[in-house]
XYZ file of C-alpha atoms in Angstrom:
787
model
C -15.835 6.784 -8.688
C -13.566 9.289 -10.392
C -10.167 10.451 -9.354
C -6.859 8.784 -8.771
C -7.024 6.019 -6.137
C -3.364 5.212 -5.614
C -3.589 2.698 -2.799
C -6.179 0.621 -4.512
C -3.615 0.007 -7.236
C -1.247 -1.338 -4.657
C -3.981 -3.194 -2.875
C -5.153 -5.101 -5.914
C -1.682 -5.701 -7.230
C -0.586 -7.148 -3.915
C -3.461 -9.158 -2.649
C -5.485 -6.075 -2.053
C -2.899 -5.349 0.288
C -2.772 -4.148 3.417
C -0.962 -1.520 1.278
C 0.044 -0.985 1.152
C 0.738 -2.192 2.249
C 2.498 0.345 -1.006
C 8.126 -1.201 -0.544
C 6.427 -4.073 -2.209
C 4.039 -3.142 0.470
C 5.446 -4.889 3.426
C 3.757 -2.312 5.635
C 0.166 -1.958 6.713
C -1.760 1.167 7.532
C -4.815 2.126 9.528
C -7.029 5.144 8.856
C -7.014 7.855 11.514
C -10.513 8.616 12.784
C -9.940 10.343 16.154
C -9.380 14.107 16.406
C -7.086 15.616 19.027
C -7.950 19.077 20.320
C -6.821 22.319 21.868
C -9.527 23.617 24.209
C -10.176 27.179 25.300
C -9.896 27.167 29.092
C -12.427 29.990 29.444
C -9.928 31.766 31.673
C -7.637 34.729 31.098
C -3.951 34.285 31.711
C -2.923 35.828 35.025
C 0.072 37.625 33.574
C 0.067 40.372 30.979
C 0.089 39.162 27.442
C 3.398 40.770 26.645
C 5.124 39.178 29.620
C 3.594 35.709 29.361
C 5.348 34.245 26.334
C 6.046 30.697 27.556
C 8.718 28.488 26.037
C 10.199 31.513 24.363
C 11.010 31.234 20.708
C 13.923 28.976 19.881
C 16.669 30.989 18.147
C 16.889 30.372 14.431
C 19.602 27.942 13.458
C 22.725 29.405 11.929
C 22.367 26.831 9.179
C 20.607 28.011 6.058
C 18.645 24.758 5.760
C 15.863 23.831 8.167
C 15.365 20.337 9.565
C 12.192 19.760 7.562
C 9.842 21.328 5.055
C 6.126 21.778 5.734
C 3.715 22.321 2.845
C 0.303 23.684 3.838
C -2.885 23.574 1.786
C -5.227 26.271 3.140
C -8.990 25.838 2.826
C -11.024 28.976 3.565
C -8.329 30.699 5.643
C -8.277 34.516 5.918
C -4.923 35.989 4.893
C -3.999 37.135 8.418
C -4.727 33.650 9.793
C -2.430 32.143 7.146
C 0.396 34.345 8.418
C -0.021 33.108 12.003
C -0.346 29.516 10.841
C 2.803 29.767 8.752
C 4.723 31.267 11.676
C 4.025 28.151 13.742
C 4.958 25.942 10.786
C 8.282 27.762 10.419
C 9.139 27.085 14.062
C 8.392 23.372 13.692
C 10.497 23.196 10.517
C 13.508 24.124 12.675
C 12.676 21.494 15.297
C 11.328 18.331 13.606
C 13.812 16.281 11.564
C 12.498 14.779 8.317
C 13.927 14.423 4.827
C 10.352 13.991 3.541
C 8.170 17.110 3.139
C 5.290 17.206 5.655
C 1.968 18.143 4.077
C -0.800 19.713 6.140
C -4.362 20.055 4.889
C -5.760 22.917 6.999
C -9.395 24.054 7.070
C -10.849 27.232 8.566
C -14.235 25.939 9.718
C -16.873 25.883 12.452
C -16.364 23.675 15.511
C -17.783 23.355 19.024
C -17.499 26.578 20.990
C -14.662 25.612 23.371
C -12.601 23.830 20.720
C -9.884 26.056 19.265
C -8.391 23.499 16.904
C -8.524 19.807 16.047
C -5.990 17.593 14.309
C -5.454 14.011 13.243
C -2.807 12.242 11.179
C -4.074 11.054 7.822
C -3.097 7.422 8.546
C -1.061 5.308 10.943
C 1.631 3.050 9.442
C 3.029 -0.197 10.850
C 5.811 -2.588 9.841
C 7.478 -0.251 7.340
C 11.206 -0.260 6.667
C 12.748 2.017 9.280
C 10.082 1.463 11.946
C 11.764 1.155 15.379
C 9.083 -1.333 16.469
C 7.161 -3.441 13.950
C 3.949 -3.696 15.957
C 3.396 0.015 16.614
C 1.338 2.442 14.541
C 3.232 5.592 13.576
C 1.482 8.778 12.449
C 2.051 9.497 8.753
C 4.586 12.315 9.132
C 6.617 10.425 11.718
C 6.448 7.211 9.669
C 7.687 9.054 6.574
C 10.526 10.622 8.572
C 11.590 7.208 9.893
C 11.207 5.475 6.519
C 13.078 8.229 4.685
C 10.416 8.154 1.961
C 6.820 9.211 1.414
C 4.726 6.109 2.055
C 1.767 7.624 0.179
C 2.664 10.648 -1.976
C -0.971 11.075 -3.028
C -2.256 12.090 0.389
C -1.557 14.764 3.036
C 0.124 13.793 6.290
C -1.759 15.950 8.799
C -5.427 17.000 8.715
C -6.252 20.082 10.789
C -9.304 22.246 11.406
C -9.118 25.646 13.108
C -12.370 26.927 14.670
C -13.437 29.928 12.642
C -15.805 31.009 15.471
C -13.020 31.455 18.045
C -11.765 34.961 18.952
C -8.240 34.558 17.608
C -5.328 36.931 17.692
C -3.575 36.478 14.349
C -0.552 38.623 14.981
C 2.859 36.996 15.416
C 4.352 39.423 17.956
C 3.141 37.464 20.992
C 0.847 40.228 22.223
C -2.772 39.053 22.110
C -5.353 40.912 24.141
C -6.489 39.231 27.391
C -9.729 38.149 25.698
C -8.293 36.585 22.542
C -6.518 33.315 21.828
C -3.155 33.315 20.130
C -3.586 31.425 16.840
C 0.105 30.714 16.386
C 0.127 28.958 19.779
C -2.881 26.829 18.820
C -1.262 25.738 15.549
C 1.988 25.005 17.396
C 0.062 22.665 19.705
C -1.958 20.972 16.957
C 1.065 20.197 14.769
C 2.506 18.160 17.659
C -0.619 15.970 17.613
C -0.306 15.584 13.852
C 3.296 14.415 14.251
C 2.245 11.642 16.636
C 1.833 13.140 20.127
C -1.266 11.056 20.813
C -2.764 7.797 22.034
C -5.129 5.501 20.192
C -6.711 4.306 23.429
C -10.495 4.563 23.693
C -12.875 4.462 26.650
C -16.439 3.167 27.002
C -18.098 5.470 29.592
C -21.108 3.178 29.984
C -19.263 -0.044 30.854
C -15.927 1.474 31.882
C -13.895 -0.633 29.462
C -10.711 0.690 27.861
C -9.327 -0.497 24.516
C -6.090 -0.136 22.559
C -6.392 -2.210 19.421
C -3.625 -0.430 17.486
C -1.093 1.071 19.907
C 1.101 3.988 18.856
C 4.669 4.635 20.050
C 3.078 7.155 22.444
C 1.140 4.251 24.001
C 4.359 2.219 24.251
C 6.105 4.903 26.338
C 3.076 5.667 28.560
C 3.365 3.783 31.852
C 1.283 3.061 34.907
C 2.690 3.907 38.330
C 3.874 0.279 38.723
C 5.928 0.465 35.519
C 3.647 -1.545 33.227
C 3.164 -0.125 29.748
C -0.295 1.165 28.904
C -0.320 -0.777 25.619
C 0.334 -4.093 27.412
C -2.903 -4.159 29.400
C -5.574 -6.560 28.195
C -7.796 -4.945 25.599
C -10.666 -4.410 26.051
C -10.679 -4.562 29.851
C -11.874 -2.773 32.945
C -8.259 -2.545 34.096
C -7.329 -0.616 30.979
C -10.391 1.615 31.391
C -9.383 2.421 34.964
C -5.822 3.171 33.895
C -7.010 5.820 31.426
C -8.351 7.860 34.360
C -5.475 7.137 36.782
C -1.967 8.635 36.821
C 0.089 7.788 33.737
C 3.699 8.745 33.152
C 6.045 9.125 30.208
C 8.907 6.615 30.432
C 11.036 7.535 27.409
C 14.616 8.379 28.384
C 14.836 11.625 26.387
C 11.528 12.984 27.687
C 12.451 12.016 31.253
C 15.834 13.719 30.919
C 14.116 16.896 29.687
C 12.066 16.870 32.926
C 15.155 16.729 35.134
C 15.074 12.956 35.456
C 11.430 12.781 36.581
C 8.874 10.885 34.489
C 6.519 13.561 33.039
C 2.919 13.178 34.206
C 0.300 12.828 31.450
C -3.195 14.349 31.483
C -5.668 11.766 32.855
C -8.671 13.513 34.444
C -11.118 11.451 36.507
C -13.702 11.876 33.740
C -12.257 10.611 30.454
C -12.101 13.277 27.711
C -11.977 11.855 24.199
C -9.299 13.497 22.043
C -7.703 15.051 25.130
C -7.096 12.506 27.920
C -3.639 10.891 27.875
C -2.618 12.780 24.705
C -1.372 15.835 26.644
C 0.933 16.763 29.463
C -0.832 17.144 32.800
C -2.694 20.449 33.066
C -2.041 21.099 36.762
C 1.631 20.150 36.599
C 2.674 21.988 33.438
C 0.150 24.722 32.590
C 2.194 27.341 34.432
C 5.549 26.044 33.214
C 7.714 28.654 31.542
C 8.945 26.088 29.012
C 6.488 23.180 28.737
C 2.937 24.547 28.756
C 2.395 24.120 25.030
C 1.109 20.532 25.194
C -1.277 20.909 28.101
C -4.895 20.456 26.949
C -6.228 23.964 27.604
C -5.151 27.395 26.391
C -5.940 30.528 28.340
C -6.997 33.725 26.605
C -3.876 35.840 26.193
C -1.544 32.856 26.681
C 1.369 32.603 24.260
C 4.138 30.125 23.558
C 6.633 29.939 20.737
C 8.053 26.439 21.140
C 6.512 23.066 21.992
C 9.019 22.856 24.831
C 11.914 20.515 25.655
C 9.722 17.790 27.197
C 7.477 17.560 24.138
C 10.461 17.543 21.788
C 12.095 14.880 23.956
C 8.946 12.751 23.831
C 8.818 13.012 20.026
C 12.484 11.989 19.890
C 11.716 9.015 22.170
C 9.120 7.868 19.624
C 11.912 7.547 17.038
C 13.513 4.851 19.215
C 12.490 1.310 20.072
C 10.550 1.178 23.364
C 11.945 -0.942 26.142
C 10.263 -4.231 26.952
C 7.281 -4.174 29.252
C 6.724 -6.158 32.412
C 5.287 -9.618 31.633
C 2.121 -10.625 33.461
C 1.781 -14.409 33.533
C 2.663 -16.990 30.899
C 1.611 -16.603 27.267
C -1.450 -18.419 26.060
C -1.038 -20.722 23.054
C -0.448 -19.180 19.573
C -3.519 -19.155 17.348
C -4.326 -20.289 13.793
C -1.122 -22.264 13.279
C -0.745 -23.402 9.675
C 1.975 -25.292 7.800
C 2.641 -24.469 4.117
C 4.459 -26.776 1.710
C 7.995 -25.859 0.600
C 10.920 -27.540 -1.150
C 12.727 -29.465 1.626
C 11.145 -26.870 3.866
C 7.913 -25.595 5.357
C 6.553 -22.138 6.101
C 4.727 -21.984 9.436
C 2.304 -19.101 9.916
C 0.486 -18.236 13.136
C -1.233 -15.467 15.050
C 0.066 -14.322 18.451
C -1.629 -15.443 21.671
C -4.651 -13.487 22.821
C -2.613 -12.144 25.756
C 0.605 -11.440 23.827
C 0.840 -7.824 25.022
C 0.235 -8.511 28.705
C 2.508 -11.563 28.591
C 5.241 -9.667 26.704
C 5.965 -12.494 24.285
C 9.656 -12.400 23.350
C 9.834 -15.238 20.796
C 8.162 -18.282 19.289
C 9.696 -21.741 19.007
C 8.555 -23.862 16.055
C 9.524 -27.553 16.061
C 9.003 -30.289 13.436
C 7.243 -33.481 14.504
C 10.387 -35.515 13.815
C 13.964 -34.932 12.698
C 14.739 -32.241 15.252
C 14.360 -29.267 12.898
C 13.271 -26.089 14.658
C 13.380 -22.314 14.401
C 13.018 -19.531 16.933
C 11.442 -16.347 15.567
C 10.035 -13.131 16.965
C 7.028 -13.086 14.642
C 5.157 -15.110 12.029
C 6.086 -16.737 9.691
C 8.817 -19.233 10.557
C 10.820 -21.094 7.909
C 11.806 -24.667 8.760
C 14.510 -26.085 6.482
C 16.316 -29.414 6.251
C 13.159 -31.449 5.719
C 12.858 -34.479 3.446
C 10.656 -34.140 0.378
C 7.842 -36.681 0.364
C 7.853 -37.206 4.138
C 4.930 -36.047 6.251
C 5.471 -33.445 8.947
C 3.423 -31.457 11.384
C 4.740 -28.716 13.644
C 4.295 -27.405 17.152
C 4.488 -23.739 18.070
C 4.986 -22.295 21.554
C 5.180 -18.651 22.635
C 7.880 -17.617 25.118
C 8.378 -14.785 27.584
C 10.690 -14.104 30.543
C 8.577 -16.307 32.805
C 8.384 -19.419 30.633
C 6.414 -20.662 27.648
C 2.859 -21.285 26.491
C 1.106 -24.572 25.819
C 1.959 -26.001 22.394
C -0.294 -25.490 19.411
C -0.081 -28.043 16.541
C -0.263 -27.380 12.830
C -1.775 -29.352 9.984
C 0.303 -32.084 8.343
C 2.156 -31.396 5.076
C 4.618 -33.174 2.774
C 7.399 -31.003 1.306
C 7.968 -31.387 -2.428
C 10.632 -30.405 -4.945
C 10.298 -27.351 -7.109
C 10.955 -27.420 -10.845
C 14.349 -27.296 -12.518
C 15.462 -23.846 -13.641
C 17.238 -22.405 -16.659
C 18.242 -18.756 -16.581
C 17.624 -16.825 -19.793
C 18.900 -13.453 -18.563
C 20.960 -13.341 -15.372
C 21.063 -9.534 -15.307
C 17.428 -8.582 -15.860
C 14.764 -9.573 -13.330
C 11.920 -10.105 -15.821
C 9.422 -8.725 -13.351
C 7.048 -7.877 -16.237
C 6.808 -10.339 -19.141
C 4.945 -10.707 -22.431
C 5.471 -13.500 -24.979
C 4.503 -14.232 -28.586
C 5.590 -16.146 -31.695
C 7.814 -14.213 -34.125
C 8.933 -15.817 -37.388
C 7.910 -19.236 -36.067
C 9.976 -18.945 -32.890
C 9.056 -17.780 -29.367
C 9.955 -14.238 -28.350
C 9.916 -12.690 -24.884
C 9.625 -9.016 -23.999
C 10.580 -8.301 -20.402
C 11.592 -5.651 -17.894
C 15.046 -5.005 -16.485
C 14.075 -3.185 -13.287
C 17.659 -2.692 -12.109
C 18.615 -0.667 -15.183
C 15.135 0.643 -15.999
C 15.147 -0.953 -19.463
C 12.877 -3.026 -21.710
C 14.510 -6.016 -23.360
C 13.568 -8.791 -25.773
C 14.853 -12.360 -25.954
C 14.485 -14.045 -29.350
C 15.005 -17.769 -29.847
C 16.992 -18.866 -32.891
C 16.166 -22.543 -32.489
C 19.118 -23.283 -30.237
C 19.826 -20.274 -28.017
C 18.402 -16.987 -26.799
C 19.568 -13.685 -28.259
C 19.121 -10.765 -25.843
C 18.511 -7.191 -27.000
C 17.885 -4.002 -25.017
C 15.028 -2.196 -26.755
C 14.591 1.036 -24.780
C 15.575 2.863 -21.639
C 19.271 3.029 -22.563
C 19.612 5.881 -25.046
C 18.049 8.663 -27.113
C 18.731 7.534 -30.694
C 15.724 7.338 -33.052
C 13.264 8.404 -30.374
C 14.552 6.240 -27.519
C 14.494 7.458 -23.923
C 16.828 7.133 -20.965
C 13.854 7.268 -18.584
C 12.870 4.213 -16.570
C 10.661 2.070 -18.839
C 10.683 -1.175 -16.826
C 6.932 -1.473 -16.302
C 3.967 -3.446 -17.605
C 4.580 -4.783 -21.144
C 2.489 -6.142 -23.983
C 3.842 -7.641 -27.194
C 1.933 -8.187 -30.451
C 2.998 -9.382 -33.897
C 1.526 -8.062 -37.163
C 2.061 -9.403 -40.675
C 2.716 -12.936 -41.858
C 5.596 -15.176 -42.871
C 8.900 -13.373 -43.141
C 7.204 -9.954 -43.253
C 6.286 -9.741 -39.611
C 6.519 -6.677 -37.403
C 7.014 -6.618 -33.626
C 4.796 -4.168 -31.760
C 5.870 -3.489 -28.181
C 3.963 -1.326 -25.657
C 5.468 -0.271 -22.318
C 5.405 2.724 -19.953
C 7.629 5.708 -19.392
C 7.592 5.592 -15.605
C 9.058 9.090 -15.297
C 6.695 10.986 -17.589
C 3.810 8.529 -16.966
C 3.324 7.969 -20.708
C 2.538 4.895 -22.802
C 5.340 4.222 -25.277
C 5.444 2.146 -28.475
C 8.386 0.449 -30.188
C 8.077 -1.092 -33.669
C 10.617 -3.531 -35.168
C 10.502 -4.257 -38.894
C 13.164 -6.973 -38.816
C 16.053 -4.531 -39.151
C 15.481 -1.400 -37.081
C 13.433 -0.172 -34.132
C 11.216 2.893 -34.306
C 9.863 4.644 -31.177
C 7.038 6.968 -30.241
C 4.692 7.963 -27.413
C 1.146 6.638 -27.811
C -0.537 8.675 -25.068
C 0.018 10.604 -21.867
C 2.071 13.462 -23.322
C -0.765 15.934 -24.030
C -0.906 19.368 -22.348
C -3.995 18.584 -20.235
C -5.973 15.647 -18.860
C -8.992 14.959 -21.022
C -12.061 14.545 -18.837
C -13.571 11.069 -18.992
C -16.998 12.538 -19.847
C -15.875 13.989 -23.192
C -17.116 11.833 -26.066
C -14.665 12.886 -28.754
C -11.355 11.479 -27.568
C -7.910 12.963 -28.042
C -4.544 12.522 -26.379
C -4.512 13.046 -22.629
C -2.043 14.108 -19.967
C -3.296 11.400 -17.608
C -0.983 8.867 -16.024
C -1.227 5.975 -18.501
C 1.765 4.010 -17.206
C 0.049 1.364 -15.061
C -1.264 -1.428 -17.323
C -1.586 -2.082 -21.043
C -2.590 -4.896 -23.395
C -2.352 -5.022 -27.186
C -4.293 -6.988 -29.776
C -4.097 -7.553 -33.544
C -7.227 -8.204 -35.614
C -7.867 -7.957 -39.364
C -9.002 -4.405 -38.596
C -5.563 -3.454 -37.293
C -3.355 -2.968 -34.231
C -5.066 -1.929 -31.010
C -3.822 -1.155 -27.511
C -5.815 -0.806 -24.299
C -4.555 0.907 -21.134
C -5.630 2.230 -17.765
C -6.038 5.968 -17.176
C -4.729 6.052 -13.607
C -5.667 9.706 -13.177
C -9.372 9.056 -13.684
C -9.815 5.319 -13.160
C -11.088 4.529 -16.665
C -10.052 2.163 -19.451
C -8.784 3.829 -22.619
C -7.865 2.488 -26.048
C -5.987 3.517 -29.185
C -6.196 2.067 -32.697
C -3.304 2.355 -35.170
C -4.396 3.969 -38.431
C -1.589 4.558 -40.917
C 0.953 6.438 -38.784
C -1.509 7.951 -36.313
C -3.494 6.810 -33.281
C -7.265 7.047 -32.956
C -8.317 7.296 -29.308
C -11.324 5.937 -27.449
C -12.729 5.439 -23.954
C -13.823 1.856 -23.342
C -15.185 1.510 -19.787
C -15.422 3.029 -16.347
C -17.332 6.144 -17.352
C -21.032 5.315 -16.942
C -23.561 2.751 -15.764
C -25.446 2.456 -19.075
C -24.863 0.304 -22.179
C -23.499 -2.482 -20.026
C -20.629 -0.314 -18.816
C -19.433 0.254 -15.267
C -18.621 3.213 -13.056
C -16.081 1.091 -11.216
C -12.400 1.942 -11.075
C -11.213 -0.318 -13.893
C -8.108 -1.857 -15.397
C -5.685 -2.349 -12.503
C -4.976 -5.663 -14.212
C -5.595 -6.062 -17.927
C -5.065 -8.641 -20.684
C -6.325 -9.047 -24.239
C -6.727 -11.893 -26.743
C -8.063 -12.360 -30.284
C -10.065 -15.124 -31.958
C -10.550 -14.529 -35.692
C -11.933 -10.971 -35.923
C -13.014 -10.709 -32.309
C -10.956 -9.030 -29.597
C -11.428 -9.920 -25.919
C -10.345 -7.384 -23.281
C -10.318 -8.868 -19.786
C -9.908 -6.609 -16.744
C -10.826 -6.012 -13.113
C -13.017 -3.312 -11.575
C -13.225 -1.979 -8.029
C -16.679 -0.807 -7.006
C -16.263 0.172 -3.341
C -13.374 0.686 -0.925
C -13.064 1.101 2.827
C -11.305 3.869 4.767
C -8.023 2.079 4.279
C -8.407 2.223 0.476
C -8.842 -1.547 0.375
C -11.381 -2.948 -2.052
C -14.516 -4.283 -0.390
C -16.462 -4.956 -3.585
C -14.964 -5.757 -6.962
C -15.646 -7.695 -10.139
C -14.025 -9.027 -13.295
C -15.280 -7.710 -16.624
C -15.004 -8.582 -20.307
C -15.311 -6.223 -23.283
C -15.550 -7.652 -26.821
C -15.934 -6.388 -30.374
C -15.183 -7.466 -33.946
C -14.456 -4.005 -35.377
C -12.412 -0.981 -34.378
C -15.437 1.220 -33.679
C -16.077 2.379 -30.087
C -19.832 1.955 -30.373
C -19.447 -1.787 -31.073
C -18.123 -2.768 -27.650
C -20.209 -5.370 -25.804
C -19.700 -5.699 -22.061
C -20.340 -8.434 -19.548
C -19.480 -9.081 -15.903
C -17.710 -12.424 -15.741
C -17.467 -12.527 -11.931
C -19.554 -10.226 -9.762
C -19.523 -9.633 -6.042
C -22.205 -11.544 -4.182
C -22.776 -14.569 -2.004
C -19.460 -15.854 -0.691
C -17.468 -13.576 -3.021
C -16.739 -10.008 -1.965
C -14.015 -9.086 -4.448
C -12.982 -10.657 -7.739
C -9.789 -9.451 -9.356
C -6.380 -9.096 -7.708
C -4.996 -10.235 -11.065
C -6.374 -11.543 -14.369
C -5.054 -13.933 -17.022
C -6.297 -14.884 -20.465
C -5.295 -17.403 -23.153
C -6.640 -18.780 -26.438
C -6.771 -22.492 -27.228
C -8.381 -23.178 -30.590
C -11.497 -21.015 -30.627
C -11.899 -20.979 -26.863
C -10.785 -18.122 -24.640
C -9.862 -19.037 -21.067
C -9.853 -16.488 -18.288
C -8.618 -16.696 -14.709
C -8.634 -14.445 -11.638
C -8.438 -14.467 -7.838
C -11.267 -13.736 -5.417
C -11.783 -13.033 -1.725
C -14.641 -13.714 0.628
C -15.838 -11.177 3.148
C -14.073 -13.194 5.839
C -10.640 -13.235 4.159
C -10.536 -9.598 2.983
C -8.214 -7.973 2.159
C -6.572 -11.245 1.060
C -7.713 -13.553 -1.732
C -8.625 -17.139 -0.897
C -9.745 -18.642 -4.228
C -8.338 -19.218 -7.719
C -11.026 -19.083 -10.407
C -11.253 -19.869 -14.110
C -13.803 -20.225 -16.902
C -14.143 -20.405 -20.681
C -15.112 -16.743 -20.971
C -15.804 -16.926 -24.721
C -18.707 -19.292 -23.976
C -19.861 -17.807 -20.656
C -19.181 -21.197 -19.070
C -19.687 -21.728 -15.323
C -16.867 -20.530 -13.099
C -14.654 -23.149 -11.433
C -13.080 -22.213 -8.091
C -10.262 -23.868 -6.179
C -8.362 -23.245 -2.972
C -4.588 -23.243 -2.636
C -4.929 -24.971 0.757
C -1.484 -26.047 1.961
C 0.403 -23.869 -0.537
C -0.456 -20.496 0.976
C -2.414 -17.376 0.093
C -2.960 -16.928 -3.677
C -1.499 -13.620 -4.816
C 0.547 -11.992 -7.563
C 1.536 -13.980 -10.655
C -1.249 -15.678 -12.653
C -1.292 -17.507 -16.014
C -3.628 -20.008 -17.661
C -3.615 -22.411 -20.576
C -5.859 -25.342 -21.509
C -4.405 -27.656 -18.814
C -3.133 -25.732 -15.810
C -2.805 -22.408 -14.054
C 0.300 -20.807 -12.646
C -0.414 -18.804 -9.526
C 1.450 -16.965 -6.813
C 1.402 -18.929 -3.550
C 2.665 -17.271 -0.372
C 4.943 -15.094 -2.552
C 6.264 -18.148 -4.465
C 5.022 -19.891 -7.633
C 2.679 -22.887 -7.788
C 0.453 -24.575 -10.364
C -3.002 -26.068 -10.207
C -4.599 -28.642 -12.511
C -7.857 -27.680 -14.193
C -8.779 -31.360 -14.390
C -8.625 -32.420 -10.739
C -7.735 -29.110 -8.994
C -4.570 -30.615 -7.496
C -1.850 -28.093 -6.673
C 1.937 -28.410 -6.719
C 4.970 -26.260 -6.021
C 6.793 -24.778 -9.035
C 9.347 -22.492 -7.397
C 10.276 -22.122 -3.740
C 12.068 -18.816 -4.414
C 10.407 -15.681 -3.121
C 8.831 -13.673 -5.947
C 8.151 -9.980 -6.096
C 4.411 -9.626 -5.532
C 4.067 -7.819 -8.868
C 6.033 -10.372 -10.887
C 4.442 -11.887 -13.978
C 4.447 -15.575 -14.862
C 3.517 -17.111 -18.239
C 3.379 -20.468 -19.958
C 5.727 -20.740 -22.945
C 6.475 -23.581 -25.384
C 10.011 -23.955 -26.773
C 10.845 -26.741 -29.220
C 7.550 -28.402 -28.301
C 8.464 -28.400 -24.588
C 6.217 -26.493 -22.189
C 7.819 -24.257 -19.549
C 6.825 -21.779 -16.908
C 8.548 -18.411 -17.284
C 8.957 -15.959 -14.419
C 11.436 -14.012 -12.300
C 13.426 -16.258 -9.943
C 15.974 -14.626 -7.653
C 15.692 -11.471 -9.797
C 16.617 -13.336 -12.989
C 14.470 -14.130 -16.035
C 14.092 -17.901 -15.677
C 12.494 -20.911 -17.357
C 11.140 -23.716 -15.158
C 10.114 -27.258 -16.025
C 9.406 -30.400 -13.943
């Protein structure tokens, strides 16, 4: 599986996200699978081609800058067709407002005879920052425009195919012959679909059922004659199916105003047409309009338009606003899957909405503690209940409310809140999102990220206090950089006694390089290890050299008697690379991800990566994704171990520590490793097929002995995700975006920190003056925690 798979990185890093659930991935996304079409009517326009230019071209703005920038990738297009396509793009760039470039992947290919063009968004995004309504699915380009950022820079926004078999007129003067179809008009129409002029409703012609599982803002503004919103009908249902072939109207204020105060009628023929019904203006009402014919479903030969029309533009503007509430039908049913999660003098209550939440138009949820009177009213899950007493037992009741009343109550499980650990801040300026620790001159040392300033720092302990030093990211002296270097970090120590050297590896997040800083006790020296070559070296090449790949994602270093080694993910090709220090140069190697022989894998490897050493033997522990779904979420993944006692590439021995199979669909999400005596402990998360894309188990084993895997559930502490660390007694793990610990002896869990952690934050065990602490980022500060 070669090639860069950006969202998988996010997915694994954040509980195999809903990427994306990419903003620490608060949003989710759904792949677009339905195409929306322009059909050839088979008729010739009644007026002459020259006189029948509908919705005449909007005058160019006097401003030099357009409202948006479209970037088109052409696949197989003739040059004259590119000109017509670009003409339509230029018109839209003056009409559609977006600070984010809109990327169209356009193909000139064969389609069904009456289809002139077909389009779909690449994805639909929900719950992103800037979304007018959290529960609606916005087409990629519209979502990016609302978010003010590209939610997935690796992918196009609009996918379009133009039928190469159609008799197109490719001129831009608006004068096609009566037997040809104006290509610029077709592209004008299709871009509107790509921007979000569409429904995600579906219809079962055999049973007559209609469904809307993931409504779009278009669905939220589409209304029945009685004023109910299309998206609020029960799904699936015969009522919804009937509504898809009955009159539907646009209810958005801007679109209605553009139609002289009358709700525009949508296209809903008696026989449902997939990719056409609902997602157009009504053919009979608007096909002869001088201004608004562009978004009717059929195009006549010789018909021309040079603007989508004021109604279409008004409808797209409506979709940038929050839809009005629908009309509630009956009382809500009870909320589902109510669960209470332990907090410090608090509880987190999660739940799913009632089965009829759309039809009932649920406005809020009331969560009440079983005693004490504590309650919270929220519009969505989860709810935080504070003011509880640690050690007391509580359960909670949840009801859903609408304008007509409230649902039956649904109880939760019982929990007992407990206190988190005491905290000591080491660095109140730096967040310590990424952390690596070691022992330097008999005292603990911490390397950590300062995400706010884009720096890498170290904290050295002098026996009484911490001394903080900024290592890189804040200058150019002696090979430093001012680029953002606050990424994944690994820290190794070479030498013995007083002649020890610090070896620090970290990324250049601007140039996507792997950097190296060396401290000899007096001065720092800097260089780039890899990523700064002129070209990307193909994974299949056996003799390895520097590469231009993105090597800024993960890294882990190790020191053996053979020398200093560093291992890192090649994000551009999904393989695991390595470099060995020899004198003042680096010798490069490819470790895994390139083939299915010699115990290796063709999985996408190294999203999470750690290394350890026992005597001469190095252990490299990492995850591997084998398959993904359409949403770039892992559906099969494993945890792997590579070992060797030399520095020679041919000496690597590979094993799969945790494979997919049985109740386990994906192992990975994060990995941790530690050495106690001669034993190497490893830990990771895993998910069942039922809980995907979220993990549900915490796993560990003595990986140096191939011991059986032990698995535990976090139960009342929430979904395991993010931070992970292991020693001989306990594991630290992320729990519902907080920090918890679990005992390896009896698998009992406890809360460590109630503060919300960044989902990518590290956590480690560290011993200071013989006292054991947890170390992580708490409230964006590098913090020690102890009971």
